[in-house]
PDB file of N, CA, C and O in Angstrom:
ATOM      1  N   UNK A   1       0.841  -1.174   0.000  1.00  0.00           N
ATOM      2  CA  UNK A   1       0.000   0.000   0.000  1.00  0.00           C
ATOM      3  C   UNK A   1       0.889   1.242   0.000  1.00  0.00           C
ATOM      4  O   UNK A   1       2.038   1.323   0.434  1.00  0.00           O
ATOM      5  N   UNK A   2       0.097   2.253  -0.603  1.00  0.00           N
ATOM      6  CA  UNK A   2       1.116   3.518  -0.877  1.00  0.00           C
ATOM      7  C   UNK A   2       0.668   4.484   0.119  1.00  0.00           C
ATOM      8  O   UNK A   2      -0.412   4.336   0.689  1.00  0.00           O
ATOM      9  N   UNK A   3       1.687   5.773   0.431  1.00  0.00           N
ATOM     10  CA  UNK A   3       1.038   6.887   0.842  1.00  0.00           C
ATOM     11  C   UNK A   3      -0.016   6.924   0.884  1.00  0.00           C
ATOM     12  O   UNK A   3      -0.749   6.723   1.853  1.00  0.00           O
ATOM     13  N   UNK A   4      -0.410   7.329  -0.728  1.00  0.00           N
ATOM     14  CA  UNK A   4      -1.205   7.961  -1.115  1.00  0.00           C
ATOM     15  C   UNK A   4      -2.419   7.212  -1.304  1.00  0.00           C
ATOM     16  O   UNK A   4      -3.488   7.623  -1.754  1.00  0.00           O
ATOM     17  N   UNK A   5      -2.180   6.303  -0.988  1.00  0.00           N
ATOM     18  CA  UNK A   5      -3.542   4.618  -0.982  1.00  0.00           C
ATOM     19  C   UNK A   5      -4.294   5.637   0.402  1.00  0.00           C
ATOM     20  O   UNK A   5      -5.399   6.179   0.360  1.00  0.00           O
ATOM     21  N   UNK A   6      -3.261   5.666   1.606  1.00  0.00           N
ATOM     22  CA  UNK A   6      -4.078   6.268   3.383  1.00  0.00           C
ATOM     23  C   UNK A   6      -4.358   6.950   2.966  1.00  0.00           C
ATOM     24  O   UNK A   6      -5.575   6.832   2.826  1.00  0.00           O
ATOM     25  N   UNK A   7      -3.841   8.238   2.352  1.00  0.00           N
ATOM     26  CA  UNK A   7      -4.318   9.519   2.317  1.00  0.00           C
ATOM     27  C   UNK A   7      -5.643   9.824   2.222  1.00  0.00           C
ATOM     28  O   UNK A   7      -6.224  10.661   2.914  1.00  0.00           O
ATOM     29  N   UNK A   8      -6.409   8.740   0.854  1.00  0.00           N
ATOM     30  CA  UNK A   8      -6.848   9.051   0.415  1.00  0.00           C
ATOM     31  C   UNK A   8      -8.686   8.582   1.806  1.00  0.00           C
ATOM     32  O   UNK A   8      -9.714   9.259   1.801  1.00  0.00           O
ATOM     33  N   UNK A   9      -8.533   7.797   2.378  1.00  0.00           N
ATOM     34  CA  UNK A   9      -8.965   6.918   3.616  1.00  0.00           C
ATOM     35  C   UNK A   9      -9.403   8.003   4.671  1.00  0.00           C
ATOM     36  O   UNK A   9      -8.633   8.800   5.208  1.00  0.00           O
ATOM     37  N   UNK A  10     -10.449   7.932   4.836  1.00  0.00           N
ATOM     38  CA  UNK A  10     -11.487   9.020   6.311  1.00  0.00           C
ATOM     39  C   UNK A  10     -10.617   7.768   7.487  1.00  0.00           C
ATOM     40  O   UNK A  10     -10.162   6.627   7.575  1.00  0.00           O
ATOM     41  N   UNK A  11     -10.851   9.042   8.194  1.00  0.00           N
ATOM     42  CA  UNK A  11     -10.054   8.358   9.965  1.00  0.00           C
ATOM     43  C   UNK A  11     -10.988   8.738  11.002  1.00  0.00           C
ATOM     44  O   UNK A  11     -11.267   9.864  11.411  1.00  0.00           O
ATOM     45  N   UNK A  12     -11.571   7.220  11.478  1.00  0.00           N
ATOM     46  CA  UNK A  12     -12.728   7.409  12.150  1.00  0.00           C
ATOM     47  C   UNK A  12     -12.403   6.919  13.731  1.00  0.00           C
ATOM     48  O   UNK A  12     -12.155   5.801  14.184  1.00  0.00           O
ATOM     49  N   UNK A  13     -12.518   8.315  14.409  1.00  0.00           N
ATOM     50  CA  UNK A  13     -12.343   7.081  16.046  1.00  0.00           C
ATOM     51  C   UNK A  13     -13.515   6.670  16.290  1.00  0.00           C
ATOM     52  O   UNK A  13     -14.586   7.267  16.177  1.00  0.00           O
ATOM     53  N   UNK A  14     -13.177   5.101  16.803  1.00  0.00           N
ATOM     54  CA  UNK A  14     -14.444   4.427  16.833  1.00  0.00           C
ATOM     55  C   UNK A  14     -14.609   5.023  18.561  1.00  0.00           C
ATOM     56  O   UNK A  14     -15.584   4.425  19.016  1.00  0.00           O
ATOM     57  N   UNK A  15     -14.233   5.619  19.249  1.00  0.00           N
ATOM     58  CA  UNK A  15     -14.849   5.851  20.722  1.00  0.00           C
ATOM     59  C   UNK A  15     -15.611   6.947  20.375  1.00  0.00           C
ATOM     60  O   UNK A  15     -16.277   7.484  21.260  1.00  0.00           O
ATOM     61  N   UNK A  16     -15.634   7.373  19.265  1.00  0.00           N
ATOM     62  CA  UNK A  16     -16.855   8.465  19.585  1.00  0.00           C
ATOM     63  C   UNK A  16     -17.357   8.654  17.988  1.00  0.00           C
ATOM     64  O   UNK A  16     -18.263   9.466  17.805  1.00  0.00           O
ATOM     65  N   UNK A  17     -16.947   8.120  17.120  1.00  0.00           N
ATOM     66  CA  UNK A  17     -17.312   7.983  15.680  1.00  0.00           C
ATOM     67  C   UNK A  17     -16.666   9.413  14.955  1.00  0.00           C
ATOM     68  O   UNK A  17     -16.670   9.533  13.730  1.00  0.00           O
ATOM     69  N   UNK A  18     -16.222  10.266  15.685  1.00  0.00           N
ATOM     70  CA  UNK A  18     -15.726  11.345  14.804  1.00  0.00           C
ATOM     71  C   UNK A  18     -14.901  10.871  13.077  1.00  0.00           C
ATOM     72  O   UNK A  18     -14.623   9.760  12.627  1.00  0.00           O
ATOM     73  N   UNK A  19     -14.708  12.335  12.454  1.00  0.00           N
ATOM     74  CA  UNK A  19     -13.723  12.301  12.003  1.00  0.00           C
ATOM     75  C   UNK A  19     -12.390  12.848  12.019  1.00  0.00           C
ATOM     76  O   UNK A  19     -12.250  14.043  11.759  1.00  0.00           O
ATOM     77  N   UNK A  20     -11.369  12.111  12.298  1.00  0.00           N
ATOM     78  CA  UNK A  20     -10.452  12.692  12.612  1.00  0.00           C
ATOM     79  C   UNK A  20      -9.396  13.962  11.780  1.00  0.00           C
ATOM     80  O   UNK A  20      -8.766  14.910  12.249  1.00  0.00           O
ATOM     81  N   UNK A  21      -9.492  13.672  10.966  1.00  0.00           N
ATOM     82  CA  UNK A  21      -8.491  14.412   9.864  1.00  0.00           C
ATOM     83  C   UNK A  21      -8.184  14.092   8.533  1.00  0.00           C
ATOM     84  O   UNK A  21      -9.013  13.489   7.852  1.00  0.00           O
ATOM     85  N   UNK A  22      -7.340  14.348   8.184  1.00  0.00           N
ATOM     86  CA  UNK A  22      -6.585  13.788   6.869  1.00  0.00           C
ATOM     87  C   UNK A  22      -5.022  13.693   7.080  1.00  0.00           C
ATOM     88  O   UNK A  22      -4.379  14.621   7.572  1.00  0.00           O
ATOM     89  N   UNK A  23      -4.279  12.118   6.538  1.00  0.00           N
ATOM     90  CA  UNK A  23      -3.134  12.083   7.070  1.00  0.00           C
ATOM     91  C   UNK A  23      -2.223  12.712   5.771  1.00  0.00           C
ATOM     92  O   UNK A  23      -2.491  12.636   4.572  1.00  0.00           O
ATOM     93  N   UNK A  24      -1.344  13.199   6.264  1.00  0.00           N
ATOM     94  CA  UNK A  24      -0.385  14.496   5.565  1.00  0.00           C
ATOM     95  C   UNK A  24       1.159  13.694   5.392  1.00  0.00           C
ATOM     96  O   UNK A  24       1.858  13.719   4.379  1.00  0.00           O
ATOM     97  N   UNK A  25       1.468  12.977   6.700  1.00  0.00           N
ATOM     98  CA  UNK A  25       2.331  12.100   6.682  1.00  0.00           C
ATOM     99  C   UNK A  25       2.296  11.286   6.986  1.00  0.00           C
ATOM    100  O   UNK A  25       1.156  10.931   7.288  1.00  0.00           O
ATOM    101  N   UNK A  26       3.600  10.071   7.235  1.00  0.00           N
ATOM    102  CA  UNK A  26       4.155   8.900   8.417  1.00  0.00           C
ATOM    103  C   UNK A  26       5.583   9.520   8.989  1.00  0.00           C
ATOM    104  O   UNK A  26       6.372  10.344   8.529  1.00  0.00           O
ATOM    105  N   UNK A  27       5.543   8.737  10.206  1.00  0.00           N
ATOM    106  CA  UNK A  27       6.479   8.647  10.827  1.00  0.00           C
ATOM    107  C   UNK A  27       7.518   7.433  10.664  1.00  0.00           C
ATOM    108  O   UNK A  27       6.978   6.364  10.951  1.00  0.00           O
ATOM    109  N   UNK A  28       8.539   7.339  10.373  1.00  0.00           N
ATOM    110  CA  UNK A  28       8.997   5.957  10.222  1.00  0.00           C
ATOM    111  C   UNK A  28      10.218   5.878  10.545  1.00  0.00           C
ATOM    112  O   UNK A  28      11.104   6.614  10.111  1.00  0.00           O
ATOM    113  N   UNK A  29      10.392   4.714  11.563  1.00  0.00           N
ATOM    114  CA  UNK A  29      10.824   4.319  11.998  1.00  0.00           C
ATOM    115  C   UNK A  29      12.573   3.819  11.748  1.00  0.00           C
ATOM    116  O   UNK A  29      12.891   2.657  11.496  1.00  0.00           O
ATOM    117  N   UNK A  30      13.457   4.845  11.869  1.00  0.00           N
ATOM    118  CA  UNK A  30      14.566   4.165  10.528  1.00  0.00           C
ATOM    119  C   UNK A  30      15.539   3.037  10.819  1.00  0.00           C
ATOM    120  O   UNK A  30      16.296   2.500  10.010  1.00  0.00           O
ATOM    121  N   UNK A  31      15.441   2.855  11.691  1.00  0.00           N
ATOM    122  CA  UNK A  31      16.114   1.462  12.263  1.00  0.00           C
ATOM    123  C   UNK A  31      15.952   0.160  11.518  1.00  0.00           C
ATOM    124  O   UNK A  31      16.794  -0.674  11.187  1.00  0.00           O
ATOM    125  N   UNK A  32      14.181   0.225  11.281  1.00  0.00           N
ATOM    126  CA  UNK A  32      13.211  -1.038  11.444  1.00  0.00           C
ATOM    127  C   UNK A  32      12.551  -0.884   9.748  1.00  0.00           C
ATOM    128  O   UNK A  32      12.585  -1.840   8.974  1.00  0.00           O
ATOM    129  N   UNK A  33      11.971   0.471   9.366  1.00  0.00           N
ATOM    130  CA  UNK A  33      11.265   0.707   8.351  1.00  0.00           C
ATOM    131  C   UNK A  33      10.083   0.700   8.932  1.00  0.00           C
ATOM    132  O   UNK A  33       9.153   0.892   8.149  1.00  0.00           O
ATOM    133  N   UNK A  34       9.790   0.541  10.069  1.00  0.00           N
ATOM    134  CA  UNK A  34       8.115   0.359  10.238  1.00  0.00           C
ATOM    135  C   UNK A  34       7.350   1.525  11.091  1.00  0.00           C
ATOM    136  O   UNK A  34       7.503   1.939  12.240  1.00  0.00           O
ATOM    137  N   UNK A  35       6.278   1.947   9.814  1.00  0.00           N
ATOM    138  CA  UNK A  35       5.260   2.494  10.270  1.00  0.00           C
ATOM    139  C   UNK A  35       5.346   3.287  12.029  1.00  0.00           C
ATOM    140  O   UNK A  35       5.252   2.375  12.851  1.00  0.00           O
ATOM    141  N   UNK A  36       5.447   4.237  12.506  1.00  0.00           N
ATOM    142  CA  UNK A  36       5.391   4.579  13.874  1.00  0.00           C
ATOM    143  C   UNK A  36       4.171   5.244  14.199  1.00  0.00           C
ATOM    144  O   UNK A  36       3.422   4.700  15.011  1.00  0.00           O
ATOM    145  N   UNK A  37       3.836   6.406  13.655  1.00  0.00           N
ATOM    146  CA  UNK A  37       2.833   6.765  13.308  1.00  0.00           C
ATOM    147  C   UNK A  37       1.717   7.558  12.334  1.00  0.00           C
ATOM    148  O   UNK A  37       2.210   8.036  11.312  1.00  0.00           O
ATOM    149  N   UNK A  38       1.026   7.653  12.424  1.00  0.00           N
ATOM    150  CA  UNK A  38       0.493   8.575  11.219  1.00  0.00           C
ATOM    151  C   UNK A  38       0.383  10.423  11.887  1.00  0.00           C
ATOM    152  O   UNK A  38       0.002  10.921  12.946  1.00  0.00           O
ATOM    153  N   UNK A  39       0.921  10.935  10.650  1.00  0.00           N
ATOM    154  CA  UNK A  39       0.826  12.750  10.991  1.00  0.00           C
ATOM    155  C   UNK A  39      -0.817  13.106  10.575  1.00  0.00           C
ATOM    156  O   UNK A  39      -1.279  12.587   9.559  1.00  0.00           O
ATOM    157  N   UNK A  40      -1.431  13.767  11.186  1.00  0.00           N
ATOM    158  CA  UNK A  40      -2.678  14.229  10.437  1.00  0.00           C
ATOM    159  C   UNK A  40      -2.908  15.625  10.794  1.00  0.00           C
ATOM    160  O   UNK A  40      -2.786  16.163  11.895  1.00  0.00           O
ATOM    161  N   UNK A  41      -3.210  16.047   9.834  1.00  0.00           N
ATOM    162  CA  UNK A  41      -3.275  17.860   9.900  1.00  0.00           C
ATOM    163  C   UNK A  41      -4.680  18.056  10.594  1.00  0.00           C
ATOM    164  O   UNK A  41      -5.638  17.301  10.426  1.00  0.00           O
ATOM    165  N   UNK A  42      -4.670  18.760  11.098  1.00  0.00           N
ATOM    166  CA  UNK A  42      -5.846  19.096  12.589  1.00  0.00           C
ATOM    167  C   UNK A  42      -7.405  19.340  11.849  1.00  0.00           C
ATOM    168  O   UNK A  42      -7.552  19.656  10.669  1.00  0.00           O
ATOM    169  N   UNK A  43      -7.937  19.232  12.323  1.00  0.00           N
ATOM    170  CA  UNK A  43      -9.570  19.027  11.861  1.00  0.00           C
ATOM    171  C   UNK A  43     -10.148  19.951  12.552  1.00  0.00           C
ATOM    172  O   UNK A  43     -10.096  19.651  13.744  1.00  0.00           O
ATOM    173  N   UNK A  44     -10.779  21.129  12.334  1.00  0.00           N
ATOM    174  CA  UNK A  44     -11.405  21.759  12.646  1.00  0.00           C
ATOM    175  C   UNK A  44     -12.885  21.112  13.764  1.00  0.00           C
ATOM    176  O   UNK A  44     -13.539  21.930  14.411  1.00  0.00           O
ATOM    177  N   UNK A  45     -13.143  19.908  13.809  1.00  0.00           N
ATOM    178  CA  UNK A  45     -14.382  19.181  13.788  1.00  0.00           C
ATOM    179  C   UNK A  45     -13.883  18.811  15.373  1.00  0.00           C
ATOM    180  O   UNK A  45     -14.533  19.086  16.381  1.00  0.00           O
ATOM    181  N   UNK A  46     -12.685  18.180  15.343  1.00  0.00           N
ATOM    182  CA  UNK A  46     -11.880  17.227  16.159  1.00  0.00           C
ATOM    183  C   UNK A  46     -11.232  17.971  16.969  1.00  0.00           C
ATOM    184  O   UNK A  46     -11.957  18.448  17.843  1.00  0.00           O
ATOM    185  N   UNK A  47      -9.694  18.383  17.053  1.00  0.00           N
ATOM    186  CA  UNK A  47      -9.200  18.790  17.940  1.00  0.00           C
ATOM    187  C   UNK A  47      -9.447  20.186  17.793  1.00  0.00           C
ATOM    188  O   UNK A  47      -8.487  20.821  18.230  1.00  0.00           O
ATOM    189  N   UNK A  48     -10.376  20.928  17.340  1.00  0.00           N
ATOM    190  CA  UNK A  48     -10.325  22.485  18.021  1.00  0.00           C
ATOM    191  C   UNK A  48     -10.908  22.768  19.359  1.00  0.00           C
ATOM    192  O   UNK A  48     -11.077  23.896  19.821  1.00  0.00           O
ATOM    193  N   UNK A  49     -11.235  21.513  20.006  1.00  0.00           N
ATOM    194  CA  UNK A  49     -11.709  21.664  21.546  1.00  0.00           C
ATOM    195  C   UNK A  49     -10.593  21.910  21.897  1.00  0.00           C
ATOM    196  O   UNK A  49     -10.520  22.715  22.825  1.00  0.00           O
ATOM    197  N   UNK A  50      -9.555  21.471  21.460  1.00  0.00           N
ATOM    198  CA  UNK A  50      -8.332  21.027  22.243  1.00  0.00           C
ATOM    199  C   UNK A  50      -7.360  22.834  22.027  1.00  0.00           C
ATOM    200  O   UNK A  50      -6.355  23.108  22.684  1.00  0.00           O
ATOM    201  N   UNK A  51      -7.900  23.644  21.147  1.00  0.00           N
ATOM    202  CA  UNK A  51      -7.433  24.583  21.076  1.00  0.00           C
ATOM    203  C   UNK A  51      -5.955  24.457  19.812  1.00  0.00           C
ATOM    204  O   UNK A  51      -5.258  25.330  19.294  1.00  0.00           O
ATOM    205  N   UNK A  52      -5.964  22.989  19.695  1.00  0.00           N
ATOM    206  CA  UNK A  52      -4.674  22.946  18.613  1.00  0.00           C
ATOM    207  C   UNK A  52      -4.731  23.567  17.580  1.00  0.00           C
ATOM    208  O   UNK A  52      -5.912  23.870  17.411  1.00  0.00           O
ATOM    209  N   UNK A  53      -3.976  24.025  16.587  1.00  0.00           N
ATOM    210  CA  UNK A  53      -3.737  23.966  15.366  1.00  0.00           C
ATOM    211  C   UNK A  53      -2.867  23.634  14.928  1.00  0.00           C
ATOM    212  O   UNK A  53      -2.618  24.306  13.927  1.00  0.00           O
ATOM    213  N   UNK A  54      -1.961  22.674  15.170  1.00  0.00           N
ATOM    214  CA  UNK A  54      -0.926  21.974  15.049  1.00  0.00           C
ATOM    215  C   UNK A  54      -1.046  20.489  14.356  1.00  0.00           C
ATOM    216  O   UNK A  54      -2.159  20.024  14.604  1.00  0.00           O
ATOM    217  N   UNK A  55      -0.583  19.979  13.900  1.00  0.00           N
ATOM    218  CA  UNK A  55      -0.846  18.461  13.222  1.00  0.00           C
ATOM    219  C   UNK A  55      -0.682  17.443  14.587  1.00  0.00           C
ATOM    220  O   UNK A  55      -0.298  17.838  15.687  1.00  0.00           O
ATOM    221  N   UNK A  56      -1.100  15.911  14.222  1.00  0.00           N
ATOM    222  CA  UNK A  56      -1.273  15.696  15.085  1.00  0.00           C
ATOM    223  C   UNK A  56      -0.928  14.112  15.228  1.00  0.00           C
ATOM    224  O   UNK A  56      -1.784  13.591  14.513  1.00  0.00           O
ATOM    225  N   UNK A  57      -0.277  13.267  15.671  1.00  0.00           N
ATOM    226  CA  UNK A  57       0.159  11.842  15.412  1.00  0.00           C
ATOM    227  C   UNK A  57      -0.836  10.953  16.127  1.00  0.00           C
ATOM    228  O   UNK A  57      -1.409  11.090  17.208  1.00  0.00           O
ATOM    229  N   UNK A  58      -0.869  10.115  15.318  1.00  0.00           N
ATOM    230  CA  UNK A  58      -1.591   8.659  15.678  1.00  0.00           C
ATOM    231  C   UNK A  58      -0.895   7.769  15.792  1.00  0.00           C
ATOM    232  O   UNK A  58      -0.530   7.256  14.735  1.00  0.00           O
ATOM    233  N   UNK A  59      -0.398   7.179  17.056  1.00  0.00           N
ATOM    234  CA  UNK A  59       0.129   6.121  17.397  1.00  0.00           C
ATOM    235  C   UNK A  59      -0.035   4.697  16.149  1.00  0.00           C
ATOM    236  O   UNK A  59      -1.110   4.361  15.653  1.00  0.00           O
ATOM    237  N   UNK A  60       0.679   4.350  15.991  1.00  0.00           N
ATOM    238  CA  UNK A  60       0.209   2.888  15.054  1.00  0.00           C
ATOM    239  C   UNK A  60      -0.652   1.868  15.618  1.00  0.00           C
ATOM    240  O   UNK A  60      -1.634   1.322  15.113  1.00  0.00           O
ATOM    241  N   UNK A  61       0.005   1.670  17.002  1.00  0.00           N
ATOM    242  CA  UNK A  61      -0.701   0.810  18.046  1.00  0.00           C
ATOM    243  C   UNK A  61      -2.659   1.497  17.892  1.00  0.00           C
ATOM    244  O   UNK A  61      -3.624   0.741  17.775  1.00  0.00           O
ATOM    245  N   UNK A  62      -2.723   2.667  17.930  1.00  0.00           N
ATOM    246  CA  UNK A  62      -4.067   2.946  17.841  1.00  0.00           C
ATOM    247  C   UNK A  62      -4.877   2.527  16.779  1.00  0.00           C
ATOM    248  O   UNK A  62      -6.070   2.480  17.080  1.00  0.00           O
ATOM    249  N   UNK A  63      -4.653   2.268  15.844  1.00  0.00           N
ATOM    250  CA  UNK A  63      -4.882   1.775  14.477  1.00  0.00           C
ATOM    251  C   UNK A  63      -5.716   0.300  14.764  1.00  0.00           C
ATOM    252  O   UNK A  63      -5.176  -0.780  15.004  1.00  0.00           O
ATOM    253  N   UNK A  64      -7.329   0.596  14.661  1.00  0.00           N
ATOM    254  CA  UNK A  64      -7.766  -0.924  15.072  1.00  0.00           C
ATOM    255  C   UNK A  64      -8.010  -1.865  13.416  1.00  0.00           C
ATOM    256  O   UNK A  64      -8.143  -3.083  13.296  1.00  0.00           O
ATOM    257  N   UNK A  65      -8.004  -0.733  12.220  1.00  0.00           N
ATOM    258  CA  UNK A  65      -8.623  -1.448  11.218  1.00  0.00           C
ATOM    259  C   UNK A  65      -8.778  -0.340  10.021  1.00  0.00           C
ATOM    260  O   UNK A  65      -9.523   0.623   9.840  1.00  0.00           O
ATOM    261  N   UNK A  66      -7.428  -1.110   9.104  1.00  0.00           N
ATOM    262  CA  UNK A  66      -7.551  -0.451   7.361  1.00  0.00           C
ATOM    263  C   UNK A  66      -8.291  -1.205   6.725  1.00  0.00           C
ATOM    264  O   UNK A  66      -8.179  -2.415   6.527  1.00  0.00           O
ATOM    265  N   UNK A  67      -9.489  -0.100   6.212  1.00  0.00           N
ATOM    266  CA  UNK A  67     -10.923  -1.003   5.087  1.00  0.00           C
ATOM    267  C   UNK A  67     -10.999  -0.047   4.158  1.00  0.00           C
ATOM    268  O   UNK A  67     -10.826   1.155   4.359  1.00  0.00           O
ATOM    269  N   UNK A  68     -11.224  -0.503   3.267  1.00  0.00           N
ATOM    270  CA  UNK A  68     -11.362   0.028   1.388  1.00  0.00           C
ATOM    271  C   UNK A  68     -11.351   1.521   1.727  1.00  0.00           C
ATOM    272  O   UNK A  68     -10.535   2.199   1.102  1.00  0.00           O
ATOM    273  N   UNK A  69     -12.078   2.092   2.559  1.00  0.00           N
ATOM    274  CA  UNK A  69     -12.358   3.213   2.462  1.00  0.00           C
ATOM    275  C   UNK A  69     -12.131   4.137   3.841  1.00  0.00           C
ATOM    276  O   UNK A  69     -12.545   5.295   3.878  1.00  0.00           O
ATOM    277  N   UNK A  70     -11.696   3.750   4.548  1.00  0.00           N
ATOM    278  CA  UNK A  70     -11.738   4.156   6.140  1.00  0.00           C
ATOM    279  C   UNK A  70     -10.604   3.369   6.834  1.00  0.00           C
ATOM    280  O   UNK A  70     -10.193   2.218   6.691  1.00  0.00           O
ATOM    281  N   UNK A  71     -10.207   4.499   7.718  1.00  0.00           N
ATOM    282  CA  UNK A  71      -9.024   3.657   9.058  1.00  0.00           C
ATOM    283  C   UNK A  71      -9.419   3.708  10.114  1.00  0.00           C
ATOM    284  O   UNK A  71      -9.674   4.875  10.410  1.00  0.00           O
ATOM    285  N   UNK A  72      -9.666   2.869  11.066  1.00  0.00           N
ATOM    286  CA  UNK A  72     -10.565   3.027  12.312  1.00  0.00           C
ATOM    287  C   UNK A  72      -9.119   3.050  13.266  1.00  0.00           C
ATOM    288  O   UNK A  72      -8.034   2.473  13.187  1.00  0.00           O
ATOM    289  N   UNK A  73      -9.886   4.292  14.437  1.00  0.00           N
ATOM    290  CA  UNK A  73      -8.505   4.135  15.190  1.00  0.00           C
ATOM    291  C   UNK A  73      -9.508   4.252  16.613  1.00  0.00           C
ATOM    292  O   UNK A  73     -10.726   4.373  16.741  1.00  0.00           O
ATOM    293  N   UNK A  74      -8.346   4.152  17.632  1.00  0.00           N
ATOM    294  CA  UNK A  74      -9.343   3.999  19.274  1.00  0.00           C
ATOM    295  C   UNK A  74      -8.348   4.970  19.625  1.00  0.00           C
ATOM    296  O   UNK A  74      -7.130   4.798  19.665  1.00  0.00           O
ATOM    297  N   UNK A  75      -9.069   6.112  19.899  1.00  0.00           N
ATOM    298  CA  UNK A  75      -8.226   7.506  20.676  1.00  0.00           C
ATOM    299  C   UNK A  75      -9.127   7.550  22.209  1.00  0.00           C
ATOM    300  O   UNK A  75     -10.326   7.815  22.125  1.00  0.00           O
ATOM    301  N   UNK A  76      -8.823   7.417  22.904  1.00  0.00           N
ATOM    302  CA  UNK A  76      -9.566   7.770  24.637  1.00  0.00           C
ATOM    303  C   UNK A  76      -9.651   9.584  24.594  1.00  0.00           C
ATOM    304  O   UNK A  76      -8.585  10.178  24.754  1.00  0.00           O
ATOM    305  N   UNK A  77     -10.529  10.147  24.446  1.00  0.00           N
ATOM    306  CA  UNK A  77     -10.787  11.321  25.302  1.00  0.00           C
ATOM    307  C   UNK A  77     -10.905  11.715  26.517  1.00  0.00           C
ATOM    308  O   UNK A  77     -11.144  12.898  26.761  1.00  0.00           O
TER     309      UNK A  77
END
């Protein structure tokens, strides 16, 4: 799978069904090559409670499920 395969993928936390963002980057890991986390540029929807405007990483570990069209992730609020 490419970049640009995620990019294109809605990011849904399943603890509260939002949408999270759109991912802009990865993080990777250079030791290993693997995946660390995903960068996602801030969502107006999502973290402007949080007052961010800053991008924002998704653990990999959070990542419950890549499907055709969607990445489900479990973020705790």
């Amino acid at each position: 799978m490419l970049l640009s395969d995620l990019q294109r993928k809605d990011i849904v936390n399943v603890v509260d069904g939002r949408n999270v963002g759109n991912i802009i980057d990865v993080k990777v890991d250079e030791a290993t090559g693997m995946i660390v986390s995903l960068i996602i540029e801030p969502s107006k929807n999502f973290f402007s409670f949080l007052g961010k405007g800053e991008d924002t990483e998704i653990p990999w570990k959070s990542i419950t499920k890549i499907g055709e069209d969607v990445i489900l992730i479990k973020l705790g609020l």
